[in-house]
Each structure stands twice: as C-alpha cells, then as structure tokens.
Amino acid sequence: MAIEVGSVVEGIVTGITNFGAFVELPEGKTGLIHISEVADVYVNDVHDFLRERDTVKVKVLTVDDRGKIGLSIKALQDKPAVSAQAAAPPARPPRPPRDLRRTAASRQMGSPSFEDKLSRFLKDSDERLTDLRRKTDSKRGGRGSRRG
C-alpha cells in the first residue's frame, strides 16, 4: 500500500520530541505528527497524549520531494457539529443616541459625562504644566532675566 496524501494508515510511535512524534509507517517509512496535529485541544507536551510504542491511526497530510511525511491524528477525530447560529458572533444591541447614553440613575446622582471629565482633565493638566513651568523657570533664572 503506497503512502499518499489523504490516506489513513496505522503506525507505531517510535520517538517523541518537544515538537511532535515520529511514527513508523508500513513499508518502513517514518512520518512526523507535528504537535499542532496531535489533538483538537492545546498540546503543551506530546507525552500527555502519546507514548512510545503506541499504535496510532493517522492521516497523511503531506509527502514532500525529500520523502518527509506529515501526519495528523487531529484530522481523524470527529469534530462536533457547530450550527450556523452558534458559530456567528453574538449580536450587539443597538447603541442609544449620544445624548441618551447616560442613564437616568447617573443623571440623578450627578455623575459627570465624558465631556465633563475631559474638560476637567484638560484644565487640571494645564494648571499642572503652568506650575511646572513656573518652578523650572525660577531654577533657570526665570523668563527674561538677564544672565551675567
């Protein structure tokens, strides 16, 4: 049986590395199951899923010119059917007009709007910069002062 892309074969795990597992296939060929193709979930360590000398069923993903064979266990696992509604992101409720965004409760409590907060921030920032300039200018001799 020739190993070709798309075929499902059975093999024996011969070695495990930090990036995947090597599998001996029929006809004495060796293929690699990359760590991303071991399971549908995140795989931190291949040892959590496979052991050496395990017999595994794999799908052939790639066969390149140099004879490297890419394998996958994940491609053979049944994926749960996802309905179109579950796959779609949840719909956002429509946003109210800009002037109606503040709730009635926040208006009663007197909490400031974004524009109020922004204008207060700008005012405070300007005052702080003025104080800083005044202090640094006095250390340099002040504005317009003569240097002798």
PDB file of C-alpha atoms in Angstrom:
ATOM      1  CA  MET A   1       0.000   0.000   0.000  1.00  0.00           C
ATOM      2  CA  ALA A   2       1.615   3.252  -1.137  1.00  0.00           C
ATOM      3  CA  ILE A   3       1.556   6.199   1.238  1.00  0.00           C
ATOM      4  CA  GLU A   4      -0.194   9.100  -0.432  1.00  0.00           C
ATOM      5  CA  VAL A   5      -1.784  12.341   0.742  1.00  0.00           C
ATOM      6  CA  GLY A   6      -5.228  11.800   2.238  1.00  0.00           C
ATOM      7  CA  SER A   7      -4.776   8.118   3.061  1.00  0.00           C
ATOM      8  CA  VAL A   8      -5.342   6.777   6.572  1.00  0.00           C
ATOM      9  CA  VAL A   9      -2.665   4.420   7.862  1.00  0.00           C
ATOM     10  CA  GLU A  10      -1.720   2.779  11.117  1.00  0.00           C
ATOM     11  CA  GLY A  11       1.731   3.142  12.620  1.00  0.00           C
ATOM     12  CA  ILE A  12       3.796   2.803  15.768  1.00  0.00           C
ATOM     13  CA  VAL A  13       5.165   5.788  17.689  1.00  0.00           C
ATOM     14  CA  THR A  14       8.955   5.439  17.647  1.00  0.00           C
ATOM     15  CA  GLY A  15      10.023   8.722  19.209  1.00  0.00           C
ATOM     16  CA  ILE A  16       8.631  11.802  20.903  1.00  0.00           C
ATOM     17  CA  THR A  17      10.196  15.263  20.749  1.00  0.00           C
ATOM     18  CA  ASN A  18       9.131  18.664  22.017  1.00  0.00           C
ATOM     19  CA  PHE A  19       7.723  19.490  18.558  1.00  0.00           C
ATOM     20  CA  GLY A  20       5.860  16.250  17.786  1.00  0.00           C
ATOM     21  CA  ALA A  21       6.071  12.485  17.476  1.00  0.00           C
ATOM     22  CA  PHE A  22       7.729  10.234  14.911  1.00  0.00           C
ATOM     23  CA  VAL A  23       5.662   7.313  13.657  1.00  0.00           C
ATOM     24  CA  GLU A  24       6.912   4.254  11.787  1.00  0.00           C
ATOM     25  CA  LEU A  25       4.552   3.556   8.917  1.00  0.00           C
ATOM     26  CA  PRO A  26       4.096   0.498   6.710  1.00  0.00           C
ATOM     27  CA  GLU A  27       6.945  -0.166   4.248  1.00  0.00           C
ATOM     28  CA  GLY A  28       9.441   1.034   6.880  1.00  0.00           C
ATOM     29  CA  LYS A  29       8.830   4.731   6.259  1.00  0.00           C
ATOM     30  CA  THR A  30       8.756   7.281   9.063  1.00  0.00           C
ATOM     31  CA  GLY A  31       6.449  10.286   9.356  1.00  0.00           C
ATOM     32  CA  LEU A  32       6.048  13.141  11.817  1.00  0.00           C
ATOM     33  CA  ILE A  33       2.922  14.156  13.702  1.00  0.00           C
ATOM     34  CA  HIS A  34       3.523  17.814  14.473  1.00  0.00           C
ATOM     35  CA  ILE A  35       2.468  18.902  17.975  1.00  0.00           C
ATOM     36  CA  SER A  36      -0.341  21.008  16.450  1.00  0.00           C
ATOM     37  CA  GLU A  37      -1.777  17.885  14.796  1.00  0.00           C
ATOM     38  CA  VAL A  38      -1.882  15.657  17.895  1.00  0.00           C
ATOM     39  CA  ALA A  39      -5.238  16.796  19.317  1.00  0.00           C
ATOM     40  CA  ASP A  40      -8.009  19.370  18.928  1.00  0.00           C
ATOM     41  CA  VAL A  41      -7.044  20.961  22.242  1.00  0.00           C
ATOM     42  CA  TYR A  42      -3.872  22.878  23.092  1.00  0.00           C
ATOM     43  CA  VAL A  43      -0.982  20.425  23.480  1.00  0.00           C
ATOM     44  CA  ASN A  44       1.752  21.612  25.821  1.00  0.00           C
ATOM     45  CA  ASP A  45       3.551  18.265  25.986  1.00  0.00           C
ATOM     46  CA  VAL A  46       3.152  15.436  23.479  1.00  0.00           C
ATOM     47  CA  HIS A  47       3.805  12.932  26.277  1.00  0.00           C
ATOM     48  CA  ASP A  48       0.371  13.823  27.689  1.00  0.00           C
ATOM     49  CA  PHE A  49      -1.250  12.249  24.601  1.00  0.00           C
ATOM     50  CA  LEU A  50       1.181   9.681  23.188  1.00  0.00           C
ATOM     51  CA  ARG A  51       3.726   7.154  24.438  1.00  0.00           C
ATOM     52  CA  GLU A  52       6.485   5.378  22.559  1.00  0.00           C
ATOM     53  CA  ARG A  53       5.381   2.048  21.046  1.00  0.00           C
ATOM     54  CA  ASP A  54       1.729   3.225  20.925  1.00  0.00           C
ATOM     55  CA  THR A  55      -0.153   2.116  17.841  1.00  0.00           C
ATOM     56  CA  VAL A  56      -1.913   5.089  16.264  1.00  0.00           C
ATOM     57  CA  LYS A  57      -4.145   5.682  13.281  1.00  0.00           C
ATOM     58  CA  VAL A  58      -3.018   8.752  11.319  1.00  0.00           C
ATOM     59  CA  LYS A  59      -3.979  10.657   8.198  1.00  0.00           C
ATOM     60  CA  VAL A  60      -1.249  11.570   5.708  1.00  0.00           C
ATOM     61  CA  LEU A  61      -1.265  15.334   5.224  1.00  0.00           C
ATOM     62  CA  THR A  62       1.851  15.887   3.135  1.00  0.00           C
ATOM     63  CA  VAL A  63       4.572  13.995   1.322  1.00  0.00           C
ATOM     64  CA  ASP A  64       7.348  16.232   0.012  1.00  0.00           C
ATOM     65  CA  ASP A  65      10.112  15.666  -2.556  1.00  0.00           C
ATOM     66  CA  ARG A  66      12.675  14.703   0.092  1.00  0.00           C
ATOM     67  CA  GLY A  67      10.401  11.972   1.432  1.00  0.00           C
ATOM     68  CA  LYS A  68       9.233  13.784   4.554  1.00  0.00           C
ATOM     69  CA  ILE A  69       5.754  12.676   5.544  1.00  0.00           C
ATOM     70  CA  GLY A  70       3.448  14.957   7.543  1.00  0.00           C
ATOM     71  CA  LEU A  71       0.829  13.150   9.621  1.00  0.00           C
ATOM     72  CA  SER A  72      -2.207  14.099  11.708  1.00  0.00           C
ATOM     73  CA  ILE A  73      -4.262  12.426  14.410  1.00  0.00           C
ATOM     74  CA  LYS A  74      -6.425  15.533  14.789  1.00  0.00           C
ATOM     75  CA  ALA A  75      -7.725  15.228  11.205  1.00  0.00           C
ATOM     76  CA  LEU A  76      -9.289  11.858  12.037  1.00  0.00           C
ATOM     77  CA  GLN A  77     -11.107  12.987  15.183  1.00  0.00           C
ATOM     78  CA  ASP A  78     -14.802  13.736  14.923  1.00  0.00           C
ATOM     79  CA  LYS A  79     -15.477  17.405  15.263  1.00  0.00           C
ATOM     80  CA  PRO A  80     -18.730  18.385  16.963  1.00  0.00           C
ATOM     81  CA  ALA A  81     -21.235  19.850  14.557  1.00  0.00           C
ATOM     82  CA  VAL A  82     -21.445  23.608  15.011  1.00  0.00           C
ATOM     83  CA  SER A  83     -24.671  25.240  13.991  1.00  0.00           C
ATOM     84  CA  ALA A  84     -24.501  28.432  11.957  1.00  0.00           C
ATOM     85  CA  GLN A  85     -26.104  30.365  14.796  1.00  0.00           C
ATOM     86  CA  ALA A  86     -23.554  29.154  17.356  1.00  0.00           C
ATOM     87  CA  ALA A  87     -20.652  29.940  15.018  1.00  0.00           C
ATOM     88  CA  ALA A  88     -21.777  33.534  14.462  1.00  0.00           C
ATOM     89  CA  PRO A  89     -20.618  36.114  16.985  1.00  0.00           C
ATOM     90  CA  PRO A  90     -23.339  37.358  19.319  1.00  0.00           C
ATOM     91  CA  ALA A  91     -25.216  40.356  18.005  1.00  0.00           C
ATOM     92  CA  ARG A  92     -24.754  43.632  19.871  1.00  0.00           C
ATOM     93  CA  PRO A  93     -27.789  45.554  20.992  1.00  0.00           C
ATOM     94  CA  PRO A  94     -28.169  48.869  19.165  1.00  0.00           C
ATOM     95  CA  ARG A  95     -26.468  51.827  20.827  1.00  0.00           C
ATOM     96  CA  PRO A  96     -28.660  54.691  22.010  1.00  0.00           C
ATOM     97  CA  PRO A  97     -28.069  58.164  20.581  1.00  0.00           C
ATOM     98  CA  ARG A  98     -25.077  60.040  22.012  1.00  0.00           C
ATOM     99  CA  ASP A  99     -27.072  62.343  24.292  1.00  0.00           C
ATOM    100  CA  LEU A 100     -29.162  59.476  25.700  1.00  0.00           C
ATOM    101  CA  ARG A 101     -26.238  57.240  26.687  1.00  0.00           C
ATOM    102  CA  ARG A 102     -26.147  58.438  30.258  1.00  0.00           C
ATOM    103  CA  THR A 103     -28.647  56.521  32.301  1.00  0.00           C
ATOM    104  CA  ALA A 104     -31.357  58.177  34.326  1.00  0.00           C
ATOM    105  CA  ALA A 105     -29.687  56.945  37.526  1.00  0.00           C
ATOM    106  CA  SER A 106     -26.378  58.580  36.632  1.00  0.00           C
ATOM    107  CA  ARG A 107     -28.166  61.851  35.848  1.00  0.00           C
ATOM    108  CA  GLN A 108     -29.898  61.786  39.227  1.00  0.00           C
ATOM    109  CA  MET A 109     -26.652  61.069  41.056  1.00  0.00           C
ATOM    110  CA  GLY A 110     -24.977  63.894  39.173  1.00  0.00           C
ATOM    111  CA  SER A 111     -22.091  61.828  37.814  1.00  0.00           C
ATOM    112  CA  PRO A 112     -20.225  63.784  35.152  1.00  0.00           C
ATOM    113  CA  SER A 113     -20.401  62.878  31.480  1.00  0.00           C
ATOM    114  CA  PHE A 114     -17.328  62.028  29.443  1.00  0.00           C
ATOM    115  CA  GLU A 115     -17.156  65.567  28.080  1.00  0.00           C
ATOM    116  CA  ASP A 116     -17.236  66.986  31.635  1.00  0.00           C
ATOM    117  CA  LYS A 117     -14.476  64.609  32.718  1.00  0.00           C
ATOM    118  CA  LEU A 118     -12.382  65.501  29.679  1.00  0.00           C
ATOM    119  CA  SER A 119     -12.689  69.258  30.195  1.00  0.00           C
ATOM    120  CA  ARG A 120     -11.767  68.856  33.883  1.00  0.00           C
ATOM    121  CA  PHE A 121      -8.749  66.741  32.937  1.00  0.00           C
ATOM    122  CA  LEU A 122      -7.576  69.348  30.418  1.00  0.00           C
ATOM    123  CA  LYS A 123      -7.984  72.140  32.968  1.00  0.00           C
ATOM    124  CA  ASP A 124      -6.054  70.212  35.664  1.00  0.00           C
ATOM    125  CA  SER A 125      -3.361  69.282  33.164  1.00  0.00           C
ATOM    126  CA  ASP A 126      -2.949  72.890  32.071  1.00  0.00           C
ATOM    127  CA  GLU A 127      -2.664  74.025  35.704  1.00  0.00           C
ATOM    128  CA  ARG A 128      -0.003  71.409  36.427  1.00  0.00           C
ATOM    129  CA  LEU A 129       2.017  72.390  33.371  1.00  0.00           C
ATOM    130  CA  THR A 130       1.836  76.055  34.357  1.00  0.00           C
ATOM    131  CA  ASP A 131       3.076  75.235  37.884  1.00  0.00           C
ATOM    132  CA  LEU A 132       5.884  73.091  36.469  1.00  0.00           C
ATOM    133  CA  ARG A 133       6.977  75.821  34.064  1.00  0.00           C
ATOM    134  CA  ARG A 134       6.940  78.372  36.856  1.00  0.00           C
ATOM    135  CA  LYS A 135       9.138  76.177  39.077  1.00  0.00           C
ATOM    136  CA  THR A 136      11.638  75.241  36.362  1.00  0.00           C
ATOM    137  CA  ASP A 137      11.909  78.822  35.092  1.00  0.00           C
ATOM    138  CA  SER A 138      12.780  80.056  38.574  1.00  0.00           C
ATOM    139  CA  LYS A 139      15.595  77.496  38.767  1.00  0.00           C
ATOM    140  CA  ARG A 140      16.953  78.641  35.399  1.00  0.00           C
ATOM    141  CA  GLY A 141      16.805  82.290  36.326  1.00  0.00           C
ATOM    142  CA  GLY A 142      13.253  82.972  35.207  1.00  0.00           C
ATOM    143  CA  ARG A 143      11.906  84.272  31.970  1.00  0.00           C
ATOM    144  CA  GLY A 144      13.505  87.336  30.606  1.00  0.00           C
ATOM    145  CA  SER A 145      16.021  87.512  33.385  1.00  0.00           C
ATOM    146  CA  ARG A 146      19.492  88.582  32.466  1.00  0.00           C
ATOM    147  CA  ARG A 147      22.363  86.243  32.734  1.00  0.00           C
ATOM    148  CA  GLY A 148      25.507  87.934  33.801  1.00  0.00           C
TER     149      GLY A 148
END
